[in-house]
Amino acid sequence: MSEDLQRVVDTLARQLGRAVAVDDVHFRLLAYSAQAGPIDDMRARVILTREAPPEGVAWLRRFRLARADGPVRLPAAPELGLLPRVAIPIRFQGVQFGYLWLIDADEPVDDAGLALAGVAAGEAAEVLFRERTLGELHDARVGEFLRDLLSEDHVARTLAADGLVESDLFAARGGVVVIVVAPLPVAGQEVDAGDRLALGAALRAAATALPARESMVLVRPGHGLLVVTQRAAERVPRLADELCSSAEQRLGRPEHWRAVVAGVGRRTTRLADAATSYQQALDAIRVADVIPRFRSVARHDALGIYALLAAQPREQLRGMGVAQAITALADADPELVVTAETFLDRAGDSRAVAERLGVHRATVYHRLRRIEELTGFDLSDGERRLVLHLGIKAARLLGDI
């Protein structure tokens, strides 16, 4: 948070000789003073984690603080490690921005102290209003550039990259990586406005953990994305995993999603090429959607042959001319498809196939003969094996098997 908000908090703490803290409307810590006077377990936990624990939030919501028009004295709650405290709503032009907190133990805050706290709450409200306005303007400018940066227009991408750097909105530090996070809805469900807000919150939380001007956030209808410098990505190697976990938690409603997945594109050499990494991240999610072993974080550089196939239009995958042969295998016995795929994955090593499938090698040989009969493919022909191998992988990607 800004130095202005910290200055408000520190000034009030000196005036009252007691600790002061400011939370947002979700009881997440924005600023706090040095300790003065008594401290309770809850304050210590909030300072460490930057937010109140769920049981603390539930207790606070009982007091309907959002409806208060002045200071509210809250009693002690020993079972939660809470001393008595005073909450003062922080509002500007009717908009709620959070709460200013004072510990009210030992010597309760008198009327003069409450008056000073009320003035400080007003100053904090102006600071938070200004910060929100500036933040929204910043996000709007970044969003405009970012949409062009991810477009199909090469000229627009180049101009957007130059504009971001020249406007000091993004650091010019070589290549970037794009991370996309998306919920995979169950049948009949879709990503709505509330879900997009949740994705945005998860993305912004991830961005705040990165150096200034080394990340950009954009929320689109079915997913959200984070553009980060390669340097930032290397400094936070679990960034995609943490973003995916945060998004899953914020989205809630697990009955609506088959999974929440993050796709990670490859590093680009220039900011202007971010669209390539973005498309790769989308391709990784497309693969993870139908092949669960790539969840919950699918990295494009770990997709193997699926990286190549996912870049092709669905119509082209269906037009590979192998669909009829694969259908014949699946109709005769689904185990034949598994055996064919395993045989091809292991470069024709029948012993490895038998061990992987837990069957006798004679069973493998019998199935391979059946596969050749049903498909018309000679598995001793390397080119025919390649065609069948690609066809099976494409069928999996299309969800046909």
mmCIF file of C-alpha atoms in Angstrom:
data_model
loop_
_atom_site.group_PDB
_atom_site.id
_atom_site.type_symbol
_atom_site.label_atom_id
_atom_site.label_comp_id
_atom_site.label_asym_id
_atom_site.label_seq_id
_atom_site.Cartn_x
_atom_site.Cartn_y
_atom_site.Cartn_z
ATOM 1 C CA MET A 1 0.000 0.000 0.000
ATOM 2 C CA SER A 2 1.055 3.615 -0.504
ATOM 3 C CA GLU A 3 3.268 5.654 1.765
ATOM 4 C CA ASP A 4 0.336 8.046 2.257
ATOM 5 C CA LEU A 5 -1.776 5.387 3.964
ATOM 6 C CA GLN A 6 1.139 4.308 6.143
ATOM 7 C CA ARG A 7 1.673 7.944 7.144
ATOM 8 C CA VAL A 8 -1.965 8.237 8.250
ATOM 9 C CA VAL A 9 -1.652 5.083 10.365
ATOM 10 C CA ASP A 10 1.666 6.075 11.962
ATOM 11 C CA THR A 11 0.454 9.590 12.779
ATOM 12 C CA LEU A 12 -2.681 8.334 14.540
ATOM 13 C CA ALA A 13 -0.665 5.727 16.451
ATOM 14 C CA ARG A 14 1.624 8.471 17.796
ATOM 15 C CA GLN A 15 -1.342 10.682 18.723
ATOM 16 C CA LEU A 16 -3.143 7.926 20.627
ATOM 17 C CA GLY A 17 -0.173 5.965 21.922
ATOM 18 C CA ARG A 18 -1.700 2.704 20.763
ATOM 19 C CA ALA A 19 -1.526 0.364 17.786
ATOM 20 C CA VAL A 20 -3.504 1.210 14.639
ATOM 21 C CA ALA A 21 -4.312 -0.968 11.636
ATOM 22 C CA VAL A 22 -6.304 -0.583 8.403
ATOM 23 C CA ASP A 23 -8.080 -3.470 6.630
ATOM 24 C CA ASP A 24 -9.936 -3.584 3.337
ATOM 25 C CA VAL A 25 -13.591 -4.613 3.185
ATOM 26 C CA HIS A 26 -12.601 -8.301 3.217
ATOM 27 C CA PHE A 27 -10.550 -7.854 6.414
ATOM 28 C CA ARG A 28 -7.244 -8.121 4.594
ATOM 29 C CA LEU A 29 -4.501 -6.028 6.174
ATOM 30 C CA LEU A 30 -3.473 -2.927 4.222
ATOM 31 C CA ALA A 31 -1.306 -1.041 6.737
ATOM 32 C CA TYR A 32 -0.368 -1.222 10.417
ATOM 33 C CA SER A 33 1.654 0.791 12.905
ATOM 34 C CA ALA A 34 4.459 -0.257 15.208
ATOM 35 C CA GLN A 35 3.154 -1.973 18.327
ATOM 36 C CA ALA A 36 2.136 0.283 21.212
ATOM 37 C CA GLY A 37 0.081 -0.957 24.134
ATOM 38 C CA PRO A 38 -1.449 -4.429 24.478
ATOM 39 C CA ILE A 39 -1.486 -6.897 21.574
ATOM 40 C CA ASP A 40 -3.595 -10.006 21.102
ATOM 41 C CA ASP A 41 -3.090 -13.265 19.212
ATOM 42 C CA MET A 42 -5.393 -12.198 16.403
ATOM 43 C CA ARG A 43 -3.367 -9.067 15.611
ATOM 44 C CA ALA A 44 -0.152 -11.087 15.559
ATOM 45 C CA ARG A 45 -1.697 -13.638 13.163
ATOM 46 C CA VAL A 46 -3.069 -10.955 10.859
ATOM 47 C CA ILE A 47 0.311 -9.208 10.636
ATOM 48 C CA LEU A 48 1.962 -12.504 9.702
ATOM 49 C CA THR A 49 -0.621 -13.635 7.132
ATOM 50 C CA ARG A 50 -1.968 -10.225 5.997
ATOM 51 C CA GLU A 51 -5.572 -11.312 6.529
ATOM 52 C CA ALA A 52 -7.925 -12.407 9.292
ATOM 53 C CA PRO A 53 -8.444 -16.185 9.618
ATOM 54 C CA PRO A 54 -11.852 -17.570 8.551
ATOM 55 C CA GLU A 55 -13.112 -17.950 12.121
ATOM 56 C CA GLY A 56 -12.161 -14.338 12.824
ATOM 57 C CA VAL A 57 -13.919 -13.106 9.684
ATOM 58 C CA ALA A 58 -17.067 -15.045 10.615
ATOM 59 C CA TRP A 59 -17.034 -13.464 14.088
ATOM 60 C CA LEU A 60 -16.556 -9.935 12.676
ATOM 61 C CA ARG A 61 -19.396 -10.310 10.178
ATOM 62 C CA ARG A 62 -21.822 -10.841 13.066
ATOM 63 C CA PHE A 63 -21.490 -7.138 13.902
ATOM 64 C CA ARG A 64 -22.613 -5.902 10.452
ATOM 65 C CA LEU A 65 -19.806 -3.361 10.375
ATOM 66 C CA ALA A 66 -20.561 -2.415 6.767
ATOM 67 C CA ARG A 67 -23.797 -0.788 7.987
ATOM 68 C CA ALA A 68 -22.192 1.200 10.805
ATOM 69 C CA ASP A 69 -22.155 5.002 10.458
ATOM 70 C CA GLY A 70 -19.544 5.568 13.167
ATOM 71 C CA PRO A 71 -17.153 3.822 15.562
ATOM 72 C CA VAL A 72 -18.209 0.356 16.776
ATOM 73 C CA ARG A 73 -16.838 -1.120 20.016
ATOM 74 C CA LEU A 74 -16.363 -4.883 19.765
ATOM 75 C CA PRO A 75 -16.131 -7.008 22.914
ATOM 76 C CA ALA A 76 -13.307 -9.390 23.718
ATOM 77 C CA ALA A 77 -13.469 -12.926 22.331
ATOM 78 C CA PRO A 78 -10.993 -15.002 24.353
ATOM 79 C CA GLU A 79 -11.751 -18.153 22.357
ATOM 80 C CA LEU A 80 -10.396 -16.363 19.264
ATOM 81 C CA GLY A 81 -7.538 -14.591 21.007
ATOM 82 C CA LEU A 82 -9.254 -11.210 20.618
ATOM 83 C CA LEU A 83 -9.009 -8.236 22.974
ATOM 84 C CA PRO A 84 -11.714 -5.549 22.863
ATOM 85 C CA ARG A 85 -11.255 -3.257 19.877
ATOM 86 C CA VAL A 86 -12.836 -0.347 18.027
ATOM 87 C CA ALA A 87 -13.727 -0.513 14.336
ATOM 88 C CA ILE A 88 -14.225 2.710 12.383
ATOM 89 C CA PRO A 89 -15.635 2.400 8.841
ATOM 90 C CA ILE A 90 -13.527 3.973 6.111
ATOM 91 C CA ARG A 91 -15.803 5.540 3.466
ATOM 92 C CA PHE A 92 -15.480 8.137 0.746
ATOM 93 C CA GLN A 93 -18.481 9.527 -1.121
ATOM 94 C CA GLY A 94 -20.595 6.642 0.160
ATOM 95 C CA VAL A 95 -18.172 3.941 -0.996
ATOM 96 C CA GLN A 96 -16.846 1.527 1.645
ATOM 97 C CA PHE A 97 -13.092 0.974 1.465
ATOM 98 C CA GLY A 98 -12.383 -0.835 4.722
ATOM 99 C CA TYR A 99 -11.968 -0.341 8.469
ATOM 100 C CA LEU A 100 -9.589 1.391 10.841
ATOM 101 C CA TRP A 101 -8.843 -0.662 13.972
ATOM 102 C CA LEU A 102 -7.780 0.263 17.524
ATOM 103 C CA ILE A 103 -7.150 -2.141 20.421
ATOM 104 C CA ASP A 104 -9.527 -1.042 23.188
ATOM 105 C CA ALA A 105 -8.055 -2.944 26.167
ATOM 106 C CA ASP A 106 -6.697 -1.608 29.479
ATOM 107 C CA GLU A 107 -7.582 2.049 28.888
ATOM 108 C CA PRO A 108 -10.529 2.360 26.474
ATOM 109 C CA VAL A 109 -10.350 4.952 23.720
ATOM 110 C CA ASP A 110 -12.022 8.169 24.930
ATOM 111 C CA ASP A 111 -14.157 10.560 22.899
ATOM 112 C CA ALA A 112 -11.186 12.733 21.972
ATOM 113 C CA GLY A 113 -9.345 9.663 20.731
ATOM 114 C CA LEU A 114 -12.357 8.548 18.722
ATOM 115 C CA ALA A 115 -12.552 12.001 17.149
ATOM 116 C CA LEU A 116 -8.891 11.799 16.083
ATOM 117 C CA ALA A 117 -9.496 8.298 14.748
ATOM 118 C CA GLY A 118 -12.495 9.563 12.791
ATOM 119 C CA VAL A 119 -10.370 12.238 11.139
ATOM 120 C CA ALA A 120 -7.711 9.632 10.322
ATOM 121 C CA ALA A 121 -10.370 7.325 8.832
ATOM 122 C CA GLY A 122 -11.468 10.184 6.586
ATOM 123 C CA GLU A 123 -7.895 10.775 5.448
ATOM 124 C CA ALA A 124 -7.440 7.040 4.825
ATOM 125 C CA ALA A 125 -10.640 7.021 2.772
ATOM 126 C CA GLU A 126 -9.305 9.781 0.516
ATOM 127 C CA VAL A 127 -6.022 7.925 0.079
ATOM 128 C CA LEU A 128 -7.772 4.650 -0.786
ATOM 129 C CA PHE A 129 -10.158 6.381 -3.172
ATOM 130 C CA ARG A 130 -7.228 8.032 -4.937
ATOM 131 C CA GLU A 131 -5.332 4.726 -5.067
ATOM 132 C CA ARG A 132 -8.335 2.918 -6.517
ATOM 133 C CA THR A 133 -8.890 5.596 -9.145
ATOM 134 C CA LEU A 134 -5.241 5.585 -10.177
ATOM 135 C CA GLY A 135 -5.231 1.795 -10.151
ATOM 136 C CA GLU A 136 -8.278 1.626 -12.402
ATOM 137 C CA LEU A 137 -6.744 4.121 -14.831
ATOM 138 C CA HIS A 138 -3.498 2.120 -14.831
ATOM 139 C CA ASP A 139 -5.350 -1.159 -15.405
ATOM 140 C CA ALA A 140 -7.360 0.384 -18.227
ATOM 141 C CA ARG A 141 -4.231 1.618 -20.020
ATOM 142 C CA VAL A 142 -2.431 -1.693 -19.552
ATOM 143 C CA GLY A 143 -5.541 -3.567 -20.715
ATOM 144 C CA GLU A 144 -5.727 -1.590 -23.955
ATOM 145 C CA PHE A 145 -2.081 -2.237 -24.759
ATOM 146 C CA LEU A 146 -2.330 -5.872 -23.709
ATOM 147 C CA ARG A 147 -5.283 -6.618 -25.984
ATOM 148 C CA ASP A 148 -3.275 -5.311 -28.934
ATOM 149 C CA LEU A 149 -0.179 -7.179 -27.769
ATOM 150 C CA LEU A 150 -2.118 -10.469 -27.902
ATOM 151 C CA SER A 151 -3.904 -9.762 -31.185
ATOM 152 C CA GLU A 152 -3.231 -11.387 -34.563
ATOM 153 C CA ASP A 153 -2.097 -8.065 -36.051
ATOM 154 C CA HIS A 154 1.721 -8.018 -36.190
ATOM 155 C CA VAL A 155 1.904 -4.218 -36.467
ATOM 156 C CA ALA A 156 -0.476 -3.747 -33.528
ATOM 157 C CA ARG A 157 1.607 -6.141 -31.415
ATOM 158 C CA THR A 158 4.811 -4.225 -32.129
ATOM 159 C CA LEU A 159 3.209 -0.854 -31.370
ATOM 160 C CA ALA A 160 1.686 -2.209 -28.153
ATOM 161 C CA ALA A 161 5.032 -3.564 -26.939
ATOM 162 C CA ASP A 162 6.702 -0.221 -27.646
ATOM 163 C CA GLY A 163 3.861 1.656 -25.968
ATOM 164 C CA LEU A 164 4.022 -0.420 -22.782
ATOM 165 C CA VAL A 165 7.745 0.188 -22.408
ATOM 166 C CA GLU A 166 7.699 3.855 -23.405
ATOM 167 C CA SER A 167 4.813 4.542 -20.992
ATOM 168 C CA ASP A 168 6.796 2.858 -18.198
ATOM 169 C CA LEU A 169 3.978 0.368 -17.707
ATOM 170 C CA PHE A 170 6.125 -2.714 -18.263
ATOM 171 C CA ALA A 171 9.828 -3.372 -17.864
ATOM 172 C CA ALA A 172 11.889 -3.843 -21.023
ATOM 173 C CA ARG A 173 13.766 -6.896 -19.817
ATOM 174 C CA GLY A 174 13.912 -9.284 -22.729
ATOM 175 C CA GLY A 175 11.483 -12.154 -23.056
ATOM 176 C CA VAL A 176 8.198 -12.873 -21.318
ATOM 177 C CA VAL A 177 6.114 -15.867 -20.300
ATOM 178 C CA VAL A 178 2.309 -16.003 -20.403
ATOM 179 C CA ILE A 179 0.360 -17.995 -17.825
ATOM 180 C CA VAL A 180 -3.338 -18.628 -18.444
ATOM 181 C CA VAL A 181 -5.665 -19.876 -15.709
ATOM 182 C CA ALA A 182 -9.096 -21.262 -16.526
ATOM 183 C CA PRO A 183 -11.861 -23.261 -14.858
ATOM 184 C CA LEU A 184 -13.072 -26.258 -16.857
ATOM 185 C CA PRO A 185 -16.868 -26.164 -16.424
ATOM 186 C CA VAL A 186 -18.983 -29.289 -16.060
ATOM 187 C CA ALA A 187 -21.686 -29.792 -18.676
ATOM 188 C CA GLY A 188 -24.319 -27.062 -18.545
ATOM 189 C CA GLN A 189 -22.170 -24.613 -16.563
ATOM 190 C CA GLU A 190 -20.262 -21.568 -17.775
ATOM 191 C CA VAL A 191 -17.907 -18.890 -16.475
ATOM 192 C CA ASP A 192 -20.038 -15.958 -15.305
ATOM 193 C CA ALA A 193 -19.273 -12.402 -14.178
ATOM 194 C CA GLY A 194 -18.676 -13.474 -10.565
ATOM 195 C CA ASP A 195 -16.202 -16.113 -11.709
ATOM 196 C CA ARG A 196 -14.327 -13.543 -13.767
ATOM 197 C CA LEU A 197 -14.067 -11.318 -10.696
ATOM 198 C CA ALA A 198 -12.624 -14.273 -8.772
ATOM 199 C CA LEU A 199 -10.101 -14.947 -11.536
ATOM 200 C CA GLY A 200 -9.139 -11.277 -11.547
ATOM 201 C CA ALA A 201 -8.595 -11.316 -7.786
ATOM 202 C CA ALA A 202 -6.351 -14.387 -8.047
ATOM 203 C CA LEU A 203 -4.343 -12.835 -10.884
ATOM 204 C CA ARG A 204 -3.894 -9.515 -9.085
ATOM 205 C CA ALA A 205 -2.837 -11.308 -5.904
ATOM 206 C CA ALA A 206 -0.188 -13.171 -7.916
ATOM 207 C CA ALA A 207 0.945 -9.939 -9.575
ATOM 208 C CA THR A 208 1.463 -8.179 -6.224
ATOM 209 C CA ALA A 209 4.050 -10.814 -5.294
ATOM 210 C CA LEU A 210 6.165 -9.859 -8.339
ATOM 211 C CA PRO A 211 8.442 -6.854 -8.871
ATOM 212 C CA ALA A 212 6.811 -3.640 -10.071
ATOM 213 C CA ARG A 213 6.241 -3.367 -13.837
ATOM 214 C CA GLU A 214 7.130 -7.034 -14.419
ATOM 215 C CA SER A 215 3.608 -8.401 -14.748
ATOM 216 C CA MET A 216 0.344 -7.578 -16.499
ATOM 217 C CA VAL A 217 -3.134 -8.971 -15.876
ATOM 218 C CA LEU A 218 -6.081 -9.433 -18.224
ATOM 219 C CA VAL A 219 -9.388 -11.251 -17.676
ATOM 220 C CA ARG A 220 -11.179 -12.630 -20.713
ATOM 221 C CA PRO A 221 -14.603 -14.322 -20.964
ATOM 222 C CA GLY A 222 -13.465 -17.880 -20.134
ATOM 223 C CA HIS A 223 -10.048 -17.374 -18.594
ATOM 224 C CA GLY A 224 -7.550 -14.953 -17.125
ATOM 225 C CA LEU A 225 -3.921 -14.432 -18.003
ATOM 226 C CA LEU A 226 -0.726 -13.126 -16.480
ATOM 227 C CA VAL A 227 2.159 -11.831 -18.586
ATOM 228 C CA VAL A 228 5.431 -11.852 -16.637
ATOM 229 C CA THR A 229 9.051 -11.152 -17.457
ATOM 230 C CA GLN A 230 11.289 -14.182 -17.695
ATOM 231 C CA ARG A 231 13.265 -12.807 -14.762
ATOM 232 C CA ALA A 232 10.153 -12.670 -12.559
ATOM 233 C CA ALA A 233 9.091 -16.165 -13.638
ATOM 234 C CA GLU A 234 12.487 -17.538 -12.638
ATOM 235 C CA ARG A 235 12.379 -15.798 -9.251
ATOM 236 C CA VAL A 236 9.001 -17.379 -8.438
ATOM 237 C CA PRO A 237 9.270 -20.894 -9.951
ATOM 238 C CA ARG A 238 5.938 -22.039 -8.459
ATOM 239 C CA LEU A 239 4.048 -18.986 -9.690
ATOM 240 C CA ALA A 240 1.707 -20.989 -11.964
ATOM 241 C CA ASP A 241 1.005 -23.578 -9.249
ATOM 242 C CA GLU A 242 0.213 -20.886 -6.668
ATOM 243 C CA LEU A 243 -1.940 -18.948 -9.132
ATOM 244 C CA CYS A 244 -3.922 -22.081 -9.996
ATOM 245 C CA SER A 245 -4.453 -22.924 -6.317
ATOM 246 C CA SER A 246 -5.515 -19.347 -5.524
ATOM 247 C CA ALA A 247 -7.967 -19.285 -8.437
ATOM 248 C CA GLU A 248 -9.491 -22.608 -7.395
ATOM 249 C CA GLN A 249 -9.984 -21.343 -3.851
ATOM 250 C CA ARG A 250 -11.496 -18.021 -4.922
ATOM 251 C CA LEU A 251 -13.783 -19.547 -7.547
ATOM 252 C CA GLY A 252 -15.356 -21.962 -5.061
ATOM 253 C CA ARG A 253 -18.416 -23.901 -6.270
ATOM 254 C CA PRO A 254 -16.404 -27.091 -6.945
ATOM 255 C CA GLU A 255 -19.548 -28.762 -8.280
ATOM 256 C CA HIS A 256 -19.368 -26.370 -11.265
ATOM 257 C CA TRP A 257 -15.828 -27.263 -12.348
ATOM 258 C CA ARG A 258 -14.153 -30.459 -13.507
ATOM 259 C CA ALA A 259 -10.877 -28.774 -12.644
ATOM 260 C CA VAL A 260 -9.106 -25.428 -12.531
ATOM 261 C CA VAL A 261 -6.052 -25.496 -14.792
ATOM 262 C CA ALA A 262 -3.108 -23.235 -15.502
ATOM 263 C CA GLY A 263 -1.384 -23.319 -18.886
ATOM 264 C CA VAL A 264 2.169 -21.999 -19.215
ATOM 265 C CA GLY A 265 3.537 -20.877 -22.575
ATOM 266 C CA ARG A 266 7.185 -20.960 -23.553
ATOM 267 C CA ARG A 267 9.493 -18.005 -22.988
ATOM 268 C CA THR A 268 9.603 -15.519 -25.848
ATOM 269 C CA THR A 269 12.676 -13.517 -26.770
ATOM 270 C CA ARG A 270 10.753 -10.230 -27.114
ATOM 271 C CA LEU A 271 7.726 -8.638 -25.484
ATOM 272 C CA ALA A 272 6.209 -8.204 -28.964
ATOM 273 C CA ASP A 273 6.043 -12.006 -29.279
ATOM 274 C CA ALA A 274 3.906 -12.493 -26.157
ATOM 275 C CA ALA A 275 0.987 -13.615 -28.357
ATOM 276 C CA THR A 276 2.942 -16.780 -29.212
ATOM 277 C CA SER A 277 3.402 -17.698 -25.547
ATOM 278 C CA TYR A 278 -0.275 -16.863 -24.928
ATOM 279 C CA GLN A 279 -1.429 -19.246 -27.667
ATOM 280 C CA GLN A 280 0.867 -21.949 -26.321
ATOM 281 C CA ALA A 281 -0.642 -21.522 -22.849
ATOM 282 C CA LEU A 282 -4.132 -21.862 -24.329
ATOM 283 C CA ASP A 283 -3.017 -24.988 -26.215
ATOM 284 C CA ALA A 284 -1.678 -26.442 -22.956
ATOM 285 C CA ILE A 285 -5.067 -25.918 -21.299
ATOM 286 C CA ARG A 286 -6.785 -27.517 -24.308
ATOM 287 C CA VAL A 287 -4.617 -30.612 -23.814
ATOM 288 C CA ALA A 288 -5.138 -30.697 -20.034
ATOM 289 C CA ASP A 289 -8.894 -30.413 -20.590
ATOM 290 C CA VAL A 290 -9.047 -33.852 -22.254
ATOM 291 C CA ILE A 291 -5.934 -35.518 -20.810
ATOM 292 C CA PRO A 292 -6.059 -35.216 -16.998
ATOM 293 C CA ARG A 293 -2.452 -36.314 -16.421
ATOM 294 C CA PHE A 294 -1.314 -32.841 -17.528
ATOM 295 C CA ARG A 295 -3.300 -31.102 -14.756
ATOM 296 C CA SER A 296 -3.286 -28.922 -12.787
ATOM 297 C CA VAL A 297 -0.412 -26.974 -14.350
ATOM 298 C CA ALA A 298 0.185 -27.811 -18.009
ATOM 299 C CA ARG A 299 3.462 -26.496 -19.403
ATOM 300 C CA HIS A 300 3.710 -26.265 -23.159
ATOM 301 C CA ASP A 301 7.299 -27.478 -23.149
ATOM 302 C CA ALA A 302 6.201 -30.685 -21.371
ATOM 303 C CA LEU A 303 3.336 -31.642 -23.721
ATOM 304 C CA GLY A 304 5.459 -33.668 -26.136
ATOM 305 C CA ILE A 305 3.641 -34.517 -29.364
ATOM 306 C CA TYR A 306 0.462 -32.914 -27.995
ATOM 307 C CA ALA A 307 2.110 -29.495 -28.345
ATOM 308 C CA LEU A 308 2.282 -30.030 -32.096
ATOM 309 C CA LEU A 309 -1.206 -31.482 -32.384
ATOM 310 C CA ALA A 310 -2.887 -28.839 -30.216
ATOM 311 C CA ALA A 311 -1.644 -26.130 -32.573
ATOM 312 C CA GLN A 312 -3.649 -27.659 -35.434
ATOM 313 C CA PRO A 313 -7.301 -26.830 -36.195
ATOM 314 C CA ARG A 314 -9.761 -29.514 -35.086
ATOM 315 C CA GLU A 315 -10.858 -30.051 -38.678
ATOM 316 C CA GLN A 316 -7.304 -30.809 -39.718
ATOM 317 C CA LEU A 317 -6.882 -33.311 -36.888
ATOM 318 C CA ARG A 318 -10.073 -35.065 -37.927
ATOM 319 C CA GLY A 319 -8.846 -35.124 -41.518
ATOM 320 C CA MET A 320 -5.710 -37.161 -40.794
ATOM 321 C CA GLY A 321 -7.337 -40.234 -42.352
ATOM 322 C CA VAL A 322 -6.867 -42.518 -39.349
ATOM 323 C CA ALA A 323 -10.201 -42.049 -37.590
ATOM 324 C CA GLN A 324 -11.811 -45.098 -39.259
ATOM 325 C CA ALA A 325 -8.942 -47.379 -38.237
ATOM 326 C CA ILE A 326 -9.022 -46.167 -34.633
ATOM 327 C CA THR A 327 -12.800 -46.562 -34.487
ATOM 328 C CA ALA A 328 -12.402 -50.145 -35.689
ATOM 329 C CA LEU A 329 -9.971 -50.854 -32.835
ATOM 330 C CA ALA A 330 -12.189 -49.220 -30.215
ATOM 331 C CA ASP A 331 -15.297 -51.057 -31.434
ATOM 332 C CA ALA A 332 -13.539 -54.429 -31.435
ATOM 333 C CA ASP A 333 -11.895 -54.025 -28.032
ATOM 334 C CA PRO A 334 -10.826 -50.791 -26.246
ATOM 335 C CA GLU A 335 -7.783 -52.681 -24.958
ATOM 336 C CA LEU A 336 -6.501 -52.802 -28.522
ATOM 337 C CA VAL A 337 -6.307 -48.986 -28.596
ATOM 338 C CA VAL A 338 -4.409 -48.972 -25.297
ATOM 339 C CA THR A 339 -2.050 -51.675 -26.526
ATOM 340 C CA ALA A 340 -1.411 -49.896 -29.824
ATOM 341 C CA GLU A 341 -0.714 -46.598 -28.081
ATOM 342 C CA THR A 342 1.562 -48.194 -25.482
ATOM 343 C CA PHE A 343 3.436 -50.133 -28.179
ATOM 344 C CA LEU A 344 3.999 -46.956 -30.184
ATOM 345 C CA ASP A 345 4.872 -44.873 -27.108
ATOM 346 C CA ARG A 346 7.601 -47.384 -26.265
ATOM 347 C CA ALA A 347 9.061 -47.540 -29.756
ATOM 348 C CA GLY A 348 7.869 -51.099 -30.411
ATOM 349 C CA ASP A 349 9.445 -52.692 -27.319
ATOM 350 C CA SER A 350 7.041 -55.603 -26.731
ATOM 351 C CA ARG A 351 8.666 -56.537 -23.402
ATOM 352 C CA ALA A 352 8.162 -52.998 -22.061
ATOM 353 C CA VAL A 353 4.555 -53.073 -23.332
ATOM 354 C CA ALA A 354 3.864 -56.375 -21.543
ATOM 355 C CA GLU A 355 5.313 -54.996 -18.289
ATOM 356 C CA ARG A 356 3.371 -51.745 -18.592
ATOM 357 C CA LEU A 357 0.056 -53.498 -19.274
ATOM 358 C CA GLY A 358 0.663 -56.380 -16.880
ATOM 359 C CA VAL A 359 0.103 -59.084 -19.500
ATOM 360 C CA HIS A 360 2.186 -61.885 -21.039
ATOM 361 C CA ARG A 361 4.256 -61.037 -24.105
ATOM 362 C CA ALA A 362 2.270 -63.625 -26.070
ATOM 363 C CA THR A 363 -0.866 -61.563 -25.345
ATOM 364 C CA VAL A 364 0.886 -58.494 -26.700
ATOM 365 C CA TYR A 365 1.846 -60.302 -29.907
ATOM 366 C CA HIS A 366 -1.725 -61.549 -30.359
ATOM 367 C CA ARG A 367 -3.115 -58.042 -29.891
ATOM 368 C CA LEU A 368 -0.597 -56.562 -32.326
ATOM 369 C CA ARG A 369 -1.709 -59.016 -35.015
ATOM 370 C CA ARG A 370 -5.327 -58.035 -34.369
ATOM 371 C CA ILE A 371 -4.373 -54.349 -34.597
ATOM 372 C CA GLU A 372 -2.752 -54.898 -37.995
ATOM 373 C CA GLU A 373 -5.773 -56.874 -39.239
ATOM 374 C CA LEU A 374 -8.314 -54.278 -38.129
ATOM 375 C CA THR A 375 -6.408 -51.165 -39.222
ATOM 376 C CA GLY A 376 -4.570 -52.417 -42.273
ATOM 377 C CA PHE A 377 -1.380 -50.869 -40.883
ATOM 378 C CA ASP A 378 1.890 -52.815 -41.092
ATOM 379 C CA LEU A 379 3.479 -52.109 -37.705
ATOM 380 C CA SER A 380 6.915 -53.028 -39.037
ATOM 381 C CA ASP A 381 6.702 -50.004 -41.345
ATOM 382 C CA GLY A 382 8.047 -46.963 -39.468
ATOM 383 C CA GLU A 383 6.078 -44.451 -41.512
ATOM 384 C CA ARG A 384 2.794 -46.323 -41.009
ATOM 385 C CA ARG A 385 3.535 -46.599 -37.287
ATOM 386 C CA LEU A 386 4.041 -42.829 -37.133
ATOM 387 C CA VAL A 387 0.727 -42.156 -38.873
ATOM 388 C CA LEU A 388 -1.144 -44.465 -36.496
ATOM 389 C CA HIS A 389 0.654 -42.991 -33.479
ATOM 390 C CA LEU A 390 -0.271 -39.433 -34.437
ATOM 391 C CA GLY A 391 -3.821 -40.527 -35.208
ATOM 392 C CA ILE A 392 -4.306 -42.040 -31.747
ATOM 393 C CA LYS A 393 -2.892 -38.937 -30.044
ATOM 394 C CA ALA A 394 -5.133 -36.698 -32.161
ATOM 395 C CA ALA A 395 -8.166 -38.823 -31.286
ATOM 396 C CA ARG A 396 -7.363 -38.427 -27.586
ATOM 397 C CA LEU A 397 -7.016 -34.673 -28.002
ATOM 398 C CA LEU A 398 -10.363 -34.540 -29.804
ATOM 399 C CA GLY A 399 -11.976 -36.634 -27.066
ATOM 400 C CA ASP A 400 -12.910 -39.374 -29.515
ATOM 401 C CA ILE A 401 -11.337 -42.155 -27.416
#
